Coordinates of C-alpha atoms in Angstrom, one line a residue:
M25 CA 55.9 57.0 128.5
K26 CA 57.4 60.2 130.5
K27 CA 60.7 57.9 131.9
L28 CA 61.4 57.2 128.2
M29 CA 61.3 60.6 126.9
I30 CA 63.9 61.5 129.9
V31 CA 66.1 58.8 128.8
V32 CA 65.7 59.9 124.9
L33 CA 66.6 63.2 125.8
S34 CA 69.4 62.5 128.0
F35 CA 70.9 60.3 125.2
M36 CA 70.6 63.1 122.7
L37 CA 72.2 65.8 125.0
M38 CA 75.1 63.5 125.6
I39 CA 75.6 62.7 121.9
S40 CA 75.4 66.3 121.2
L41 CA 78.0 67.0 124.1
V42 CA 80.3 64.3 122.6
I43 CA 80.1 65.6 119.1
Y44 CA 80.5 69.4 120.2
I45 CA 83.5 68.4 121.8
Y46 CA 85.1 66.3 119.2
F47 CA 84.3 68.8 116.6
F48 CA 85.0 72.0 118.5
P49 CA 87.4 71.5 121.1
N50 CA 88.7 74.4 123.5
T51 CA 91.8 75.9 121.0
E52 CA 93.3 77.4 124.3
A53 CA 93.1 74.7 126.4
K54 CA 94.4 71.9 123.8
I55 CA 97.4 74.4 123.0
N56 CA 98.2 75.0 126.7
R57 CA 98.4 71.2 127.4
Y58 CA 100.8 71.0 124.4
I59 CA 103.1 74.1 126.1
K60 CA 102.5 72.8 129.6
Q61 CA 104.1 69.3 128.6
K62 CA 106.8 70.8 126.6
Y63 CA 107.9 73.7 128.5
N64 CA 106.2 73.6 131.8
K65 CA 104.7 77.1 131.2
E66 CA 101.0 78.1 130.8
I67 CA 99.8 80.3 128.0
T68 CA 96.9 82.5 127.0
L69 CA 95.6 82.7 123.5
V70 CA 96.7 86.2 121.9
K71 CA 95.0 85.6 118.6
E72 CA 93.3 82.9 116.9
E73 CA 93.5 82.6 113.1
A74 CA 90.6 81.2 111.3
G75 CA 90.8 78.0 109.0
H76 CA 90.0 78.6 105.3
A77 CA 90.3 77.1 101.8
G78 CA 93.8 78.9 101.6
N79 CA 95.3 77.3 104.5
M80 CA 93.1 74.3 104.5
G81 CA 92.8 74.7 108.4
D82 CA 96.7 74.5 108.7
V83 CA 97.0 78.0 111.0
T84 CA 99.4 79.4 113.1
H85 CA 97.7 80.8 116.5
M86 CA 99.7 83.6 118.4
V87 CA 100.0 82.7 122.3
A88 CA 101.7 84.4 125.1
F89 CA 103.4 83.2 128.6
K90 CA 100.8 83.9 131.3
D91 CA 103.4 85.1 133.7
Q92 CA 104.9 87.1 130.6
P93 CA 102.6 88.7 128.5
E94 CA 105.1 90.6 126.4
F95 CA 106.6 87.0 125.3
V96 CA 104.3 86.4 122.5
F97 CA 105.1 83.6 119.7
G98 CA 103.0 81.5 117.3
V99 CA 101.9 77.6 117.6
H100 CA 101.4 75.6 114.4
V101 CA 98.4 73.6 114.2
D102 CA 97.3 71.1 111.7
G103 CA 93.7 71.3 111.4
G104 CA 90.6 70.2 109.5
L105 CA 89.0 72.4 107.1
F106 CA 85.2 72.0 108.1
T107 CA 86.0 71.2 111.8
K108 CA 87.9 72.8 114.7
R109 CA 89.8 69.4 115.3
F110 CA 93.7 70.0 115.2
E111 CA 96.9 68.6 116.3
V112 CA 99.7 70.7 117.3
V113 CA 102.9 70.7 115.3
G114 CA 105.2 72.9 116.1
D115 CA 106.0 76.1 117.6
E116 CA 108.0 79.5 117.4
L117 CA 109.1 79.8 120.9
E118 CA 112.8 80.5 119.8
L119 CA 111.5 83.6 117.5
G120 CA 109.3 84.8 120.3
K121 CA 112.4 84.4 122.7
A122 CA 114.3 86.9 120.4
A123 CA 111.5 89.3 120.2
F124 CA 111.3 89.4 123.9
Q125 CA 114.9 90.1 124.3
Q126 CA 114.3 93.3 122.0
Y127 CA 111.4 94.1 124.5
K128 CA 113.6 93.9 127.6
Q129 CA 116.1 96.5 126.0
L130 CA 113.2 98.7 124.8
K131 CA 111.1 99.0 127.9
S132 CA 113.6 101.5 129.4
Y133 CA 112.5 103.7 126.2
L134 CA 109.0 103.9 126.7
P135 CA 108.9 107.1 129.0
E136 CA 110.9 108.7 126.1
F137 CA 108.3 107.5 123.8
E138 CA 105.6 108.7 125.9
R139 CA 107.4 112.3 126.1
V140 CA 107.2 112.8 122.6
G141 CA 103.5 111.5 122.3
F142 CA 103.4 107.5 121.8
T143 CA 102.9 104.6 124.2
K144 CA 102.5 101.1 123.3
S145 CA 99.8 99.8 121.3
D146 CA 96.5 98.2 122.7
E147 CA 96.3 95.8 119.8
R148 CA 99.8 94.0 119.9
N149 CA 102.4 93.4 122.3
L150 CA 105.6 96.0 122.0
V151 CA 107.8 93.8 119.9
S152 CA 106.6 91.4 117.4
Y153 CA 108.5 89.5 114.9
D154 CA 107.8 88.4 111.4
V155 CA 109.6 86.0 109.1
I156 CA 110.0 87.3 105.4
K157 CA 112.4 85.2 103.1
D158 CA 113.8 83.3 105.6
Q159 CA 114.8 86.4 107.4
T160 CA 113.5 87.4 110.8
E161 CA 112.2 91.2 111.3
F162 CA 110.8 92.8 114.2
T163 CA 108.5 95.5 114.4
L164 CA 107.9 98.2 117.1
N165 CA 104.4 98.5 118.0
M166 CA 103.0 102.0 119.1
K167 CA 100.0 104.2 119.5
S168 CA 99.6 107.8 119.2
I169 CA 98.5 109.5 122.4
K170 CA 96.6 112.1 120.6
K171 CA 93.8 112.1 118.2
I172 CA 95.2 113.4 114.9
E173 CA 92.0 116.2 115.4
N174 CA 93.9 117.6 118.3
F175 CA 97.0 118.6 116.5
N176 CA 97.1 122.1 115.7
S177 CA 98.7 121.8 112.2
E178 CA 99.9 119.3 109.7
Q179 CA 103.6 120.2 110.6
E180 CA 102.9 119.6 114.3
W181 CA 101.7 116.0 113.3
I182 CA 104.8 115.5 111.1
D183 CA 107.0 116.8 113.7
Q184 CA 105.7 114.5 116.3
Y185 CA 106.2 111.5 114.3
Y186 CA 109.9 112.4 113.1
Q187 CA 110.8 112.8 116.6
L188 CA 109.9 109.1 117.3
L189 CA 111.7 108.1 114.5
E190 CA 114.7 109.8 115.5
L191 CA 114.7 108.1 119.2
V192 CA 114.0 104.8 117.5
Q193 CA 116.8 105.1 115.7
K194 CA 119.2 106.2 118.6
T195 CA 118.2 102.8 120.3
P196 CA 120.6 99.6 120.0
L197 CA 117.5 97.6 118.8
D198 CA 117.3 95.8 115.7
L199 CA 114.0 97.1 114.4
N200 CA 112.8 96.9 110.9
D201 CA 109.5 98.5 111.0
I202 CA 107.5 100.7 113.2
W203 CA 103.8 99.9 113.2
I204 CA 101.3 102.6 114.6
E205 CA 97.7 103.1 115.9
V206 CA 96.3 106.5 114.7
P207 CA 93.3 107.3 116.9
T208 CA 90.5 109.8 115.1
N209 CA 87.5 110.9 115.8
H210 CA 86.1 108.3 113.4
E211 CA 87.6 104.8 112.6
K212 CA 90.8 104.1 114.2
G213 CA 93.8 104.2 111.5
Y214 CA 96.9 102.5 111.1
L215 CA 100.2 103.4 109.4
T216 CA 103.7 101.9 109.1
F217 CA 107.2 103.1 108.6
Y218 CA 109.2 100.2 107.1
D219 CA 113.0 100.5 107.2
L220 CA 113.0 104.1 107.0
K221 CA 116.0 106.1 107.5
P222 CA 115.6 109.5 106.0
E223 CA 118.5 111.9 106.0
N224 CA 116.6 114.9 107.3
K225 CA 112.8 116.0 108.4
E226 CA 112.2 117.0 104.8
E227 CA 113.0 113.9 103.1
F228 CA 110.7 112.2 106.0
A229 CA 107.9 114.5 105.2
Q230 CA 108.1 113.5 101.6
H231 CA 107.8 109.9 102.3
F232 CA 105.2 110.4 104.8
K233 CA 102.9 112.2 102.3
E234 CA 103.2 110.0 99.4
N235 CA 102.9 106.6 101.7
E236 CA 100.0 108.0 104.2
S237 CA 98.4 110.3 102.1
D238 CA 94.8 109.6 103.7
Y239 CA 95.9 111.4 106.8
F240 CA 97.4 114.5 105.4
D241 CA 93.7 114.8 103.2
Y242 CA 92.3 115.4 107.0
F243 CA 94.7 118.6 107.3
L244 CA 93.9 119.7 103.8
D245 CA 90.4 119.4 104.5
R246 CA 90.6 121.3 107.6
R247 CA 92.5 124.2 105.6
Y248 CA 89.6 124.4 102.9
Q249 CA 86.9 124.5 105.4
G250 CA 86.6 128.5 105.4
L251 CA 86.0 127.9 101.3
F252 CA 83.9 125.1 101.8
Q253 CA 81.5 126.9 104.1
S254 CA 81.5 130.2 101.7
L255 CA 80.3 127.8 99.0
E256 CA 78.0 125.4 100.7
K257 CA 74.2 125.6 100.3
T258 CA 71.3 124.0 102.0
Y259 CA 71.4 121.8 98.8
F260 CA 75.0 120.4 98.9
H261 CA 78.0 120.0 101.2
F262 CA 81.6 119.0 100.7
A263 CA 82.2 115.5 102.0
G264 CA 82.5 111.9 100.4
N265 CA 86.1 111.2 100.0
P266 CA 86.2 107.3 100.6
H267 CA 89.9 107.1 101.2
G268 CA 91.3 106.5 105.1
P269 CA 89.7 106.1 108.2
F270 CA 87.7 109.4 108.3
S271 CA 84.4 107.8 106.8
D272 CA 83.6 109.9 103.8
T273 CA 83.5 113.0 106.0
L274 CA 86.5 114.5 103.9
G275 CA 85.7 117.1 100.9
V276 CA 89.2 117.0 99.5
R277 CA 91.9 114.7 98.4
C278 CA 95.5 115.2 97.5
D279 CA 96.3 112.7 94.6
A280 CA 99.9 113.9 94.0
Y281 CA 102.5 116.0 95.7
D282 CA 105.4 118.1 94.3
E283 CA 109.1 117.8 95.2
N284 CA 108.4 120.5 97.7
N285 CA 105.6 118.4 99.5
R286 CA 103.1 120.7 98.2
C287 CA 99.8 119.1 96.8
E288 CA 99.8 119.7 93.0
D289 CA 96.8 117.4 92.0
L290 CA 93.3 117.8 94.0
T291 CA 89.9 116.0 93.9
F292 CA 87.3 117.7 95.7
Y293 CA 84.0 115.7 96.7
V294 CA 80.6 117.2 96.8
E295 CA 77.2 115.5 97.9
F296 CA 74.4 117.4 96.2
R297 CA 70.9 117.2 97.9
P298 CA 68.2 117.9 95.7
V299 CA 65.6 120.6 96.4
K300 CA 61.8 121.4 95.7
E301 CA 60.4 124.8 95.9
E302 CA 63.6 126.0 97.3
M303 CA 62.7 123.6 100.4
E304 CA 65.8 121.6 101.6
L305 CA 65.1 118.0 102.1
K306 CA 67.2 117.1 104.9
S307 CA 67.4 113.3 104.1
F308 CA 67.5 110.9 101.3
D309 CA 64.3 109.3 103.1
D310 CA 62.6 113.0 102.4
Y311 CA 63.6 112.5 98.8
N312 CA 62.1 109.1 98.8
E313 CA 59.0 110.4 100.1
L314 CA 58.7 112.9 97.6
M315 CA 59.4 110.9 94.6
S316 CA 56.8 108.1 95.7
N317 CA 54.1 110.7 94.6
P318 CA 53.3 109.6 90.9
D319 CA 52.8 113.4 89.8
Q320 CA 56.3 114.1 90.9
K321 CA 58.7 114.6 88.0
E322 CA 62.4 113.8 88.2
P323 CA 64.4 117.0 89.5
D324 CA 65.6 119.5 86.9
L325 CA 69.3 119.4 86.0
E326 CA 69.7 123.1 85.8
P327 CA 70.2 124.0 89.5
F328 CA 72.7 121.1 89.9
I329 CA 74.6 122.3 86.6
D330 CA 74.8 125.9 88.3
V331 CA 75.8 124.5 91.6
V332 CA 78.9 122.5 90.0
Q333 CA 79.7 125.8 87.7
V334 CA 80.0 127.8 90.8
I335 CA 82.1 125.2 92.6
L336 CA 84.4 124.5 89.8
K337 CA 85.0 128.3 89.0
E338 CA 85.4 129.1 92.8
L339 CA 87.8 126.1 93.6
R340 CA 90.2 126.8 90.5
E341 CA 90.4 130.3 91.7
N342 CA 91.3 129.5 95.1
T343 CA 93.5 126.8 94.6
E344 CA 97.0 125.9 93.4
G345 CA 97.4 123.2 91.3
K346 CA 95.0 120.9 89.2
V347 CA 91.6 120.6 90.4
S348 CA 89.3 117.9 89.8
L349 CA 85.5 117.4 91.4
R350 CA 83.6 114.5 92.0
V351 CA 79.9 115.2 92.6
D352 CA 77.5 112.4 94.2
A353 CA 74.0 113.8 93.0
W354 CA 71.8 111.0 94.6
P355 CA 69.6 110.0 92.9
L356 CA 70.9 111.4 89.7
G357 CA 74.0 109.8 89.9
S358 CA 77.8 110.3 90.3
F359 CA 79.6 112.7 88.2
S360 CA 83.5 113.6 87.6
F361 CA 84.6 116.6 86.5
D362 CA 88.7 116.5 85.8
E363 CA 90.6 119.4 85.4
N364 CA 90.4 119.5 81.6
V365 CA 86.6 120.1 81.9
P366 CA 85.5 123.9 81.4
A367 CA 83.7 125.8 84.1
S368 CA 81.1 126.7 81.7
E369 CA 77.4 125.7 81.2
E370 CA 78.2 123.6 78.2
G371 CA 81.6 122.2 79.5
I372 CA 79.7 120.7 82.4
K373 CA 76.6 119.2 80.6
K374 CA 78.7 117.5 78.3
A375 CA 80.6 116.0 81.2
I376 CA 77.4 114.9 82.8
Q377 CA 75.9 113.2 79.5
E378 CA 79.4 111.5 79.4
D379 CA 78.9 109.8 82.7
L380 CA 75.2 109.4 82.2

């Protein structure tokens, strides 16, 4: 009986292995055999594209030569939607070769890029390619060396990116796009300059702010910190801007810039924390515990209205341009007060009732 069990288990293990090999072959090994046979070169898998209903399992994996890691190109596979089985049907070696030629010319400029504050990307090879409407376009992939929080001012940040653009324009390369990793103390951000050839720094700054406003919200938030700190109490703080890589930590957003690159339409974000008997509830868990008491009534709106009235009045008096306010008053709800809402008790009450 024991021998029979061993035989059965061995048979099941062998069947499982065969099924796994059949349905889940090693992608890199199979592509490597194809490249080895066709070009007598070995590759490493750089990026494996996932099969889904949109592509029916037919995907393009990115690979690089082992001895030339900057020589990156796509390999087309005809795959199955519900298994990882596939057949290699072609490759983009010639496109990868063209991008690699750009890389070889660009390599000598790396010290200059580092001098103005940039180095090659951690996530992509230095020069990548794309095919758009039968046209091959090349992208320079860089990373800012300094975190955005380490810049002294918005202007210093603009100056560094403008220096990079000027340097790229002086190279003899045929680059259509600059893709840049932007490190922060929160999430990593990304920005792109596509076919950008401004006549001067002012034109560049205008394009920059219009297309990458999430990053400029950080500098705007920093500029308002003094006002925020003078207004903040134990039961509310300025935060909640959901845009960009700063994880809801910013308390302001610029919605529009004027022709002089000044923000003319601002939205401020406030997170309101309810209080009881003038005692701070330090977290929403504290509030849940408080509200679990059946004798506890819903918090009074009057303190909340008073807070909004003070904030609106102070922000409008200390800000040029239109001012809107969004308040997350959990668990009361989220409320919006646009530039047309009067900073009066009646006006604020009316806006709250409309949101409720």
